[in-house]
């Protein structure tokens, strides 16, 4: 569990079936086939658990070597068990090599790497067809349940995976919302009156106005159409607070840009307010800003994406 396991695999390939158990407290019982089978089975699960704990705790124990060792042990376990039961007389070394290729192909989602790398390491080019079959089967089974490999899954879960298969998502994942925030909006306070703020409102180039309280927390938004309609009704003393419309959706600077676009499409809105973790107003993000940045990145990455 603590080592890489290459020595054990090498001894198993040379025909030393007791190598799995030779350095354990059960070494004196190495002549008992069923103990070897049980110990190998426990070792496979323990090696897997140890690798998961190490990686999950932030350690760097590697994935490549444990994948090879576990695959080799599983191949040995299948062949040795079949031979012990008398079901068939299998070549243990061949099954170890096939198990290593299958494990590597499934975990890394790289069947060709598994086939040629294992063939090169072991010199088993005569096993090319069995390696191709086992690698293809293991890859297809794992790919049917896990779209991403163990290397790319963390990036995919965080929405940071760059892929040639989905160019739109790739470009959107390259964008950071914090750089798309527009801050040139006329800010209104809940205590302001419509008459006092009318000159600034008329000079604004925006048709939407954020309304904040004394702590810069967003209380809602006001559209210019509502302001003009109420000003024509001669309600000069009307308070800004009376015109507020609540914004049901807001985003943070850390929100994924693709998720922002999905909200905009679902709610049929063109802009969304951006707030920090304390609900303080930072600005707005608009489809226009996202699409402009999208076009710029797509043009810059054209050669890479082809």
mmCIF file of C-alpha atoms in Angstrom:
data_model
loop_
_atom_site.group_PDB
_atom_site.id
_atom_site.type_symbol
_atom_site.label_atom_id
_atom_site.label_comp_id
_atom_site.label_asym_id
_atom_site.label_seq_id
_atom_site.Cartn_x
_atom_site.Cartn_y
_atom_site.Cartn_z
ATOM 1 C CA UNK A 1 0.000 0.000 0.000
ATOM 2 C CA UNK A 2 2.856 2.386 0.769
ATOM 3 C CA UNK A 3 5.031 1.578 -2.250
ATOM 4 C CA UNK A 4 4.451 1.788 -5.955
ATOM 5 C CA UNK A 5 4.100 -1.999 -6.335
ATOM 6 C CA UNK A 6 6.331 -2.433 -9.382
ATOM 7 C CA UNK A 7 8.480 -5.060 -7.659
ATOM 8 C CA UNK A 8 5.412 -7.141 -6.823
ATOM 9 C CA UNK A 9 4.096 -6.958 -10.387
ATOM 10 C CA UNK A 10 7.522 -7.869 -11.772
ATOM 11 C CA UNK A 11 7.692 -10.948 -9.538
ATOM 12 C CA UNK A 12 4.159 -11.963 -10.498
ATOM 13 C CA UNK A 13 5.071 -11.679 -14.174
ATOM 14 C CA UNK A 14 8.024 -13.985 -13.568
ATOM 15 C CA UNK A 15 5.691 -16.634 -12.111
ATOM 16 C CA UNK A 16 6.171 -16.020 -8.381
ATOM 17 C CA UNK A 17 2.504 -16.181 -7.356
ATOM 18 C CA UNK A 18 3.360 -15.813 -3.668
ATOM 19 C CA UNK A 19 4.935 -12.383 -4.238
ATOM 20 C CA UNK A 20 1.707 -10.674 -3.198
ATOM 21 C CA UNK A 21 1.861 -12.146 0.263
ATOM 22 C CA UNK A 22 5.610 -12.624 0.729
ATOM 23 C CA UNK A 23 6.257 -9.388 2.654
ATOM 24 C CA UNK A 24 3.190 -9.609 4.889
ATOM 25 C CA UNK A 25 2.532 -11.289 8.227
ATOM 26 C CA UNK A 26 0.923 -14.135 6.268
ATOM 27 C CA UNK A 27 4.130 -14.971 4.373
ATOM 28 C CA UNK A 28 4.448 -18.379 6.048
ATOM 29 C CA UNK A 29 1.078 -19.371 4.546
ATOM 30 C CA UNK A 30 2.106 -18.522 0.978
ATOM 31 C CA UNK A 31 1.484 -22.114 -0.089
ATOM 32 C CA UNK A 32 -2.269 -21.739 0.498
ATOM 33 C CA UNK A 33 -3.846 -20.579 -2.809
ATOM 34 C CA UNK A 34 -7.058 -19.266 -1.250
ATOM 35 C CA UNK A 35 -5.124 -17.077 1.157
ATOM 36 C CA UNK A 36 -3.254 -15.579 -1.797
ATOM 37 C CA UNK A 37 -6.563 -14.908 -3.553
ATOM 38 C CA UNK A 38 -8.134 -13.305 -0.472
ATOM 39 C CA UNK A 39 -5.047 -11.218 0.263
ATOM 40 C CA UNK A 40 -4.851 -10.004 -3.348
ATOM 41 C CA UNK A 41 -8.521 -9.005 -3.295
ATOM 42 C CA UNK A 42 -8.062 -7.056 -0.056
ATOM 43 C CA UNK A 43 -4.929 -5.407 -1.443
ATOM 44 C CA UNK A 44 -6.765 -4.180 -4.542
ATOM 45 C CA UNK A 45 -9.495 -2.474 -2.507
ATOM 46 C CA UNK A 46 -7.025 -1.176 0.077
ATOM 47 C CA UNK A 47 -4.778 0.270 -2.635
ATOM 48 C CA UNK A 48 -7.773 1.985 -4.210
ATOM 49 C CA UNK A 49 -8.911 3.399 -0.857
ATOM 50 C CA UNK A 50 -5.402 4.579 0.027
ATOM 51 C CA UNK A 51 -5.084 6.350 -3.318
ATOM 52 C CA UNK A 52 -8.471 8.050 -2.925
ATOM 53 C CA UNK A 53 -7.674 9.202 0.618
ATOM 54 C CA UNK A 54 -4.280 10.534 -0.437
ATOM 55 C CA UNK A 55 -5.651 12.489 -3.385
ATOM 56 C CA UNK A 56 -8.738 13.641 -1.487
ATOM 57 C CA UNK A 57 -6.588 14.966 1.357
ATOM 58 C CA UNK A 58 -4.605 17.093 -1.069
ATOM 59 C CA UNK A 59 -1.603 14.799 -1.345
ATOM 60 C CA UNK A 60 0.127 13.977 -4.586
ATOM 61 C CA UNK A 61 0.391 10.215 -4.555
ATOM 62 C CA UNK A 62 -0.119 9.952 -8.294
ATOM 63 C CA UNK A 63 -2.751 8.144 -10.335
ATOM 64 C CA UNK A 64 -0.702 6.453 -13.029
ATOM 65 C CA UNK A 65 1.225 3.962 -10.866
ATOM 66 C CA UNK A 66 -1.736 2.897 -8.664
ATOM 67 C CA UNK A 67 -3.803 2.362 -11.823
ATOM 68 C CA UNK A 68 -1.203 0.006 -13.248
ATOM 69 C CA UNK A 69 -0.766 -1.910 -10.003
ATOM 70 C CA UNK A 70 -4.485 -2.359 -9.360
ATOM 71 C CA UNK A 71 -5.091 -3.438 -12.945
ATOM 72 C CA UNK A 72 -2.232 -5.921 -12.785
ATOM 73 C CA UNK A 73 -3.460 -7.362 -9.486
ATOM 74 C CA UNK A 74 -6.998 -7.739 -10.832
ATOM 75 C CA UNK A 75 -5.663 -9.538 -13.897
ATOM 76 C CA UNK A 76 -3.590 -11.820 -11.670
ATOM 77 C CA UNK A 77 -6.598 -12.424 -9.416
ATOM 78 C CA UNK A 78 -8.816 -13.516 -12.324
ATOM 79 C CA UNK A 79 -6.245 -15.876 -13.826
ATOM 80 C CA UNK A 80 -5.021 -17.335 -10.534
ATOM 81 C CA UNK A 81 -8.588 -17.908 -9.286
ATOM 82 C CA UNK A 82 -9.579 -19.656 -12.531
ATOM 83 C CA UNK A 83 -6.492 -21.861 -12.344
ATOM 84 C CA UNK A 84 -7.117 -22.685 -8.678
ATOM 85 C CA UNK A 85 -10.731 -23.658 -9.337
ATOM 86 C CA UNK A 86 -9.702 -25.704 -12.341
ATOM 87 C CA UNK A 87 -12.050 -23.779 -14.616
ATOM 88 C CA UNK A 88 -9.292 -23.206 -17.148
ATOM 89 C CA UNK A 89 -5.546 -23.108 -17.402
ATOM 90 C CA UNK A 90 -4.773 -19.434 -17.988
ATOM 91 C CA UNK A 91 -1.460 -17.684 -18.487
ATOM 92 C CA UNK A 92 -1.220 -15.493 -15.398
ATOM 93 C CA UNK A 93 1.378 -13.149 -16.878
ATOM 94 C CA UNK A 94 -0.790 -12.419 -19.913
ATOM 95 C CA UNK A 95 -3.762 -11.566 -17.706
ATOM 96 C CA UNK A 96 -1.617 -9.259 -15.575
ATOM 97 C CA UNK A 97 -0.541 -7.348 -18.675
ATOM 98 C CA UNK A 98 -4.118 -7.198 -19.994
ATOM 99 C CA UNK A 99 -5.378 -5.992 -16.615
ATOM 100 C CA UNK A 100 -2.831 -3.185 -16.528
ATOM 101 C CA UNK A 101 -3.816 -2.026 -20.016
ATOM 102 C CA UNK A 102 -7.539 -2.213 -19.216
ATOM 103 C CA UNK A 103 -7.166 -0.265 -15.976
ATOM 104 C CA UNK A 104 -5.083 2.476 -17.562
ATOM 105 C CA UNK A 105 -7.439 2.794 -20.538
ATOM 106 C CA UNK A 106 -10.532 3.113 -18.358
ATOM 107 C CA UNK A 107 -9.170 5.492 -15.730
ATOM 108 C CA UNK A 108 -7.355 7.812 -18.130
ATOM 109 C CA UNK A 109 -9.929 7.506 -20.948
ATOM 110 C CA UNK A 110 -6.959 6.771 -23.206
ATOM 111 C CA UNK A 111 -7.206 3.276 -24.727
ATOM 112 C CA UNK A 112 -4.350 3.773 -27.185
ATOM 113 C CA UNK A 113 -2.090 4.925 -24.369
ATOM 114 C CA UNK A 114 -2.999 1.847 -22.361
ATOM 115 C CA UNK A 115 -2.383 -0.513 -25.262
ATOM 116 C CA UNK A 116 0.962 0.770 -26.509
ATOM 117 C CA UNK A 117 2.400 1.839 -23.164
ATOM 118 C CA UNK A 118 1.812 -1.518 -21.506
ATOM 119 C CA UNK A 119 3.036 -3.352 -24.591
ATOM 120 C CA UNK A 120 6.204 -1.251 -24.527
ATOM 121 C CA UNK A 121 6.802 -1.628 -20.784
ATOM 122 C CA UNK A 122 6.340 -5.393 -20.749
ATOM 123 C CA UNK A 123 7.557 -6.147 -24.257
ATOM 124 C CA UNK A 124 4.275 -7.950 -24.850
ATOM 125 C CA UNK A 125 3.632 -6.928 -28.459
ATOM 126 C CA UNK A 126 2.485 -10.480 -29.200
ATOM 127 C CA UNK A 127 -0.509 -9.685 -26.953
ATOM 128 C CA UNK A 128 -1.575 -6.695 -29.049
ATOM 129 C CA UNK A 129 -4.994 -8.137 -29.933
ATOM 130 C CA UNK A 130 -5.922 -9.119 -26.336
ATOM 131 C CA UNK A 131 -4.698 -5.722 -25.148
ATOM 132 C CA UNK A 132 -6.883 -3.992 -27.733
ATOM 133 C CA UNK A 133 -9.951 -6.006 -26.733
ATOM 134 C CA UNK A 134 -9.592 -5.513 -22.969
ATOM 135 C CA UNK A 135 -8.688 -1.833 -23.321
ATOM 136 C CA UNK A 136 -11.639 -1.121 -25.611
ATOM 137 C CA UNK A 137 -14.131 -2.923 -23.368
ATOM 138 C CA UNK A 138 -12.918 -1.243 -20.165
ATOM 139 C CA UNK A 139 -12.850 2.165 -21.837
ATOM 140 C CA UNK A 140 -16.385 1.853 -23.222
ATOM 141 C CA UNK A 141 -17.777 0.662 -19.892
ATOM 142 C CA UNK A 142 -16.199 3.514 -17.964
ATOM 143 C CA UNK A 143 -17.022 6.125 -20.616
ATOM 144 C CA UNK A 144 -20.690 5.096 -20.531
ATOM 145 C CA UNK A 145 -20.890 6.016 -16.840
ATOM 146 C CA UNK A 146 -18.235 8.745 -16.598
ATOM 147 C CA UNK A 147 -18.056 11.327 -19.349
ATOM 148 C CA UNK A 148 -14.759 12.688 -18.068
ATOM 149 C CA UNK A 149 -11.516 11.009 -17.065
ATOM 150 C CA UNK A 150 -10.133 11.210 -13.552
ATOM 151 C CA UNK A 151 -7.863 14.041 -14.695
ATOM 152 C CA UNK A 152 -10.510 16.209 -16.347
ATOM 153 C CA UNK A 153 -13.458 15.573 -14.028
ATOM 154 C CA UNK A 154 -12.436 18.165 -11.375
ATOM 155 C CA UNK A 155 -12.112 20.817 -14.095
ATOM 156 C CA UNK A 156 -15.453 19.830 -15.632
ATOM 157 C CA UNK A 157 -17.195 20.063 -12.250
ATOM 158 C CA UNK A 158 -15.823 23.590 -11.787
ATOM 159 C CA UNK A 159 -16.766 24.544 -15.342
ATOM 160 C CA UNK A 160 -13.149 25.184 -16.322
ATOM 161 C CA UNK A 161 -12.630 22.359 -18.795
ATOM 162 C CA UNK A 162 -11.489 23.419 -22.266
ATOM 163 C CA UNK A 163 -12.854 21.086 -24.911
ATOM 164 C CA UNK A 164 -12.706 20.895 -28.696
ATOM 165 C CA UNK A 165 -16.084 19.134 -28.682
ATOM 166 C CA UNK A 166 -18.011 22.128 -27.307
ATOM 167 C CA UNK A 167 -16.408 25.329 -28.555
ATOM 168 C CA UNK A 168 -19.089 27.596 -27.093
ATOM 169 C CA UNK A 169 -18.626 26.234 -23.577
ATOM 170 C CA UNK A 170 -14.857 26.357 -23.984
ATOM 171 C CA UNK A 171 -14.878 30.055 -24.837
ATOM 172 C CA UNK A 172 -17.419 30.882 -22.118
ATOM 173 C CA UNK A 173 -15.345 29.028 -19.531
ATOM 174 C CA UNK A 174 -12.374 31.201 -20.433
ATOM 175 C CA UNK A 175 -14.328 34.318 -19.471
ATOM 176 C CA UNK A 176 -14.353 35.733 -15.945
ATOM 177 C CA UNK A 177 -17.447 37.606 -14.863
ATOM 178 C CA UNK A 178 -15.504 40.042 -12.690
ATOM 179 C CA UNK A 179 -14.020 41.594 -15.837
ATOM 180 C CA UNK A 180 -17.421 42.029 -17.494
ATOM 181 C CA UNK A 181 -19.054 44.126 -14.781
ATOM 182 C CA UNK A 182 -20.385 47.462 -16.046
ATOM 183 C CA UNK A 183 -20.353 50.196 -13.412
ATOM 184 C CA UNK A 184 -21.490 53.245 -15.387
ATOM 185 C CA UNK A 185 -25.060 53.114 -14.083
ATOM 186 C CA UNK A 186 -26.673 56.064 -12.345
ATOM 187 C CA UNK A 187 -27.161 55.003 -8.731
ATOM 188 C CA UNK A 188 -30.284 56.054 -6.871
ATOM 189 C CA UNK A 189 -30.855 55.951 -3.128
ATOM 190 C CA UNK A 190 -34.013 54.794 -1.416
ATOM 191 C CA UNK A 191 -34.371 58.230 0.175
ATOM 192 C CA UNK A 192 -34.120 60.169 -3.098
ATOM 193 C CA UNK A 193 -37.095 61.910 -4.646
ATOM 194 C CA UNK A 194 -37.978 61.679 -8.292
ATOM 195 C CA UNK A 195 -37.863 65.451 -8.800
ATOM 196 C CA UNK A 196 -34.390 65.805 -7.279
ATOM 197 C CA UNK A 197 -32.860 63.060 -9.404
ATOM 198 C CA UNK A 198 -34.671 63.833 -12.661
ATOM 199 C CA UNK A 199 -31.810 65.906 -14.229
ATOM 200 C CA UNK A 200 -29.289 63.093 -13.644
ATOM 201 C CA UNK A 201 -31.750 60.490 -14.883
ATOM 202 C CA UNK A 202 -32.351 62.374 -18.126
ATOM 203 C CA UNK A 203 -28.593 62.638 -18.766
ATOM 204 C CA UNK A 204 -28.026 58.928 -18.207
ATOM 205 C CA UNK A 205 -27.398 56.700 -21.212
ATOM 206 C CA UNK A 206 -28.891 53.713 -19.415
ATOM 207 C CA UNK A 207 -32.524 52.698 -19.160
ATOM 208 C CA UNK A 208 -32.143 50.936 -15.835
ATOM 209 C CA UNK A 209 -31.150 52.335 -12.449
ATOM 210 C CA UNK A 210 -30.022 50.430 -9.340
ATOM 211 C CA UNK A 211 -31.520 51.549 -6.039
ATOM 212 C CA UNK A 212 -29.274 51.207 -2.982
ATOM 213 C CA UNK A 213 -29.648 51.860 0.720
ATOM 214 C CA UNK A 214 -27.121 53.569 2.993
ATOM 215 C CA UNK A 215 -24.973 50.409 3.146
ATOM 216 C CA UNK A 216 -24.835 50.081 -0.654
ATOM 217 C CA UNK A 217 -27.056 47.016 -0.537
ATOM 218 C CA UNK A 218 -29.194 46.586 -3.625
ATOM 219 C CA UNK A 219 -32.864 47.101 -2.792
ATOM 220 C CA UNK A 220 -34.182 46.869 -6.335
ATOM 221 C CA UNK A 221 -34.121 48.460 -9.771
ATOM 222 C CA UNK A 222 -36.107 51.118 -11.603
ATOM 223 C CA UNK A 223 -36.710 51.324 -15.346
ATOM 224 C CA UNK A 224 -36.635 54.669 -17.115
ATOM 225 C CA UNK A 225 -40.090 53.992 -18.559
ATOM 226 C CA UNK A 226 -41.588 53.917 -15.054
ATOM 227 C CA UNK A 227 -39.789 57.126 -14.133
ATOM 228 C CA UNK A 228 -41.017 59.009 -17.189
ATOM 229 C CA UNK A 229 -44.553 57.730 -16.785
ATOM 230 C CA UNK A 230 -44.745 58.897 -13.174
ATOM 231 C CA UNK A 231 -43.105 62.239 -13.923
ATOM 232 C CA UNK A 232 -45.802 62.930 -16.507
ATOM 233 C CA UNK A 233 -48.422 62.266 -13.850
ATOM 234 C CA UNK A 234 -47.124 65.340 -11.994
ATOM 235 C CA UNK A 235 -45.988 63.345 -8.981
ATOM 236 C CA UNK A 236 -42.974 65.542 -8.363
ATOM 237 C CA UNK A 237 -42.719 64.564 -4.706
ATOM 238 C CA UNK A 238 -42.829 60.871 -5.454
ATOM 239 C CA UNK A 239 -40.144 58.941 -3.599
ATOM 240 C CA UNK A 240 -37.768 56.664 -5.511
ATOM 241 C CA UNK A 241 -38.610 53.892 -3.091
ATOM 242 C CA UNK A 242 -42.171 53.837 -4.431
ATOM 243 C CA UNK A 243 -40.990 52.882 -7.931
ATOM 244 C CA UNK A 244 -38.652 50.038 -6.993
ATOM 245 C CA UNK A 245 -39.020 46.681 -8.683
ATOM 246 C CA UNK A 246 -37.342 43.762 -6.986
ATOM 247 C CA UNK A 247 -34.692 41.960 -8.982
ATOM 248 C CA UNK A 248 -35.419 38.248 -8.435
ATOM 249 C CA UNK A 249 -32.011 37.166 -9.711
ATOM 250 C CA UNK A 250 -28.501 38.392 -9.058
ATOM 251 C CA UNK A 251 -25.033 36.966 -9.589
ATOM 252 C CA UNK A 252 -21.619 37.260 -7.950
ATOM 253 C CA UNK A 253 -18.224 37.950 -9.569
ATOM 254 C CA UNK A 254 -17.431 34.241 -9.191
ATOM 255 C CA UNK A 255 -20.518 33.012 -11.054
ATOM 256 C CA UNK A 256 -19.765 31.027 -14.190
ATOM 257 C CA UNK A 257 -20.499 33.070 -17.318
ATOM 258 C CA UNK A 258 -22.299 30.156 -18.930
ATOM 259 C CA UNK A 259 -24.601 29.946 -15.899
ATOM 260 C CA UNK A 260 -25.270 33.695 -16.182
ATOM 261 C CA UNK A 261 -26.350 33.314 -19.807
ATOM 262 C CA UNK A 262 -28.614 30.424 -18.877
ATOM 263 C CA UNK A 263 -30.338 32.611 -16.257
ATOM 264 C CA UNK A 264 -30.744 35.436 -18.770
ATOM 265 C CA UNK A 265 -32.275 33.128 -21.361
ATOM 266 C CA UNK A 266 -34.568 31.447 -18.875
ATOM 267 C CA UNK A 267 -35.834 34.689 -17.334
ATOM 268 C CA UNK A 268 -35.795 36.671 -20.601
ATOM 269 C CA UNK A 269 -33.667 39.505 -19.195
ATOM 270 C CA UNK A 270 -30.789 41.390 -20.788
ATOM 271 C CA UNK A 271 -28.924 42.496 -17.659
ATOM 272 C CA UNK A 272 -28.380 41.090 -14.179
ATOM 273 C CA UNK A 273 -27.117 42.866 -11.061
ATOM 274 C CA UNK A 274 -23.769 41.749 -9.671
ATOM 275 C CA UNK A 275 -23.449 41.638 -5.879
ATOM 276 C CA UNK A 276 -20.641 40.641 -3.557
ATOM 277 C CA UNK A 277 -21.003 38.089 -0.769
ATOM 278 C CA UNK A 278 -22.380 40.785 1.552
ATOM 279 C CA UNK A 279 -25.132 41.745 -0.919
ATOM 280 C CA UNK A 280 -23.350 44.999 -1.779
ATOM 281 C CA UNK A 281 -23.890 46.351 -5.267
ATOM 282 C CA UNK A 282 -20.968 46.088 -7.705
ATOM 283 C CA UNK A 283 -22.600 46.784 -11.048
ATOM 284 C CA UNK A 284 -24.449 44.997 -13.845
ATOM 285 C CA UNK A 285 -23.500 42.344 -16.356
ATOM 286 C CA UNK A 286 -25.228 42.416 -19.730
ATOM 287 C CA UNK A 287 -25.589 40.087 -22.679
ATOM 288 C CA UNK A 288 -23.937 42.748 -24.808
ATOM 289 C CA UNK A 289 -20.763 42.684 -22.711
ATOM 290 C CA UNK A 290 -20.707 38.881 -22.703
ATOM 291 C CA UNK A 291 -21.237 38.596 -26.468
ATOM 292 C CA UNK A 292 -18.586 41.227 -27.223
ATOM 293 C CA UNK A 293 -16.050 39.403 -25.075
ATOM 294 C CA UNK A 294 -17.137 36.101 -26.594
ATOM 295 C CA UNK A 295 -16.479 37.346 -30.118
ATOM 296 C CA UNK A 296 -13.079 38.723 -29.105
ATOM 297 C CA UNK A 297 -11.997 35.466 -27.472
ATOM 298 C CA UNK A 298 -13.365 33.348 -30.305
ATOM 299 C CA UNK A 299 -11.402 35.392 -32.819
ATOM 300 C CA UNK A 300 -8.234 35.143 -30.725
ATOM 301 C CA UNK A 301 -8.611 31.394 -30.192
ATOM 302 C CA UNK A 302 -9.587 30.546 -33.778
ATOM 303 C CA UNK A 303 -6.310 28.820 -34.570
ATOM 304 C CA UNK A 304 -6.319 26.903 -31.296
ATOM 305 C CA UNK A 305 -9.921 25.728 -31.632
ATOM 306 C CA UNK A 306 -9.534 24.407 -35.202
#
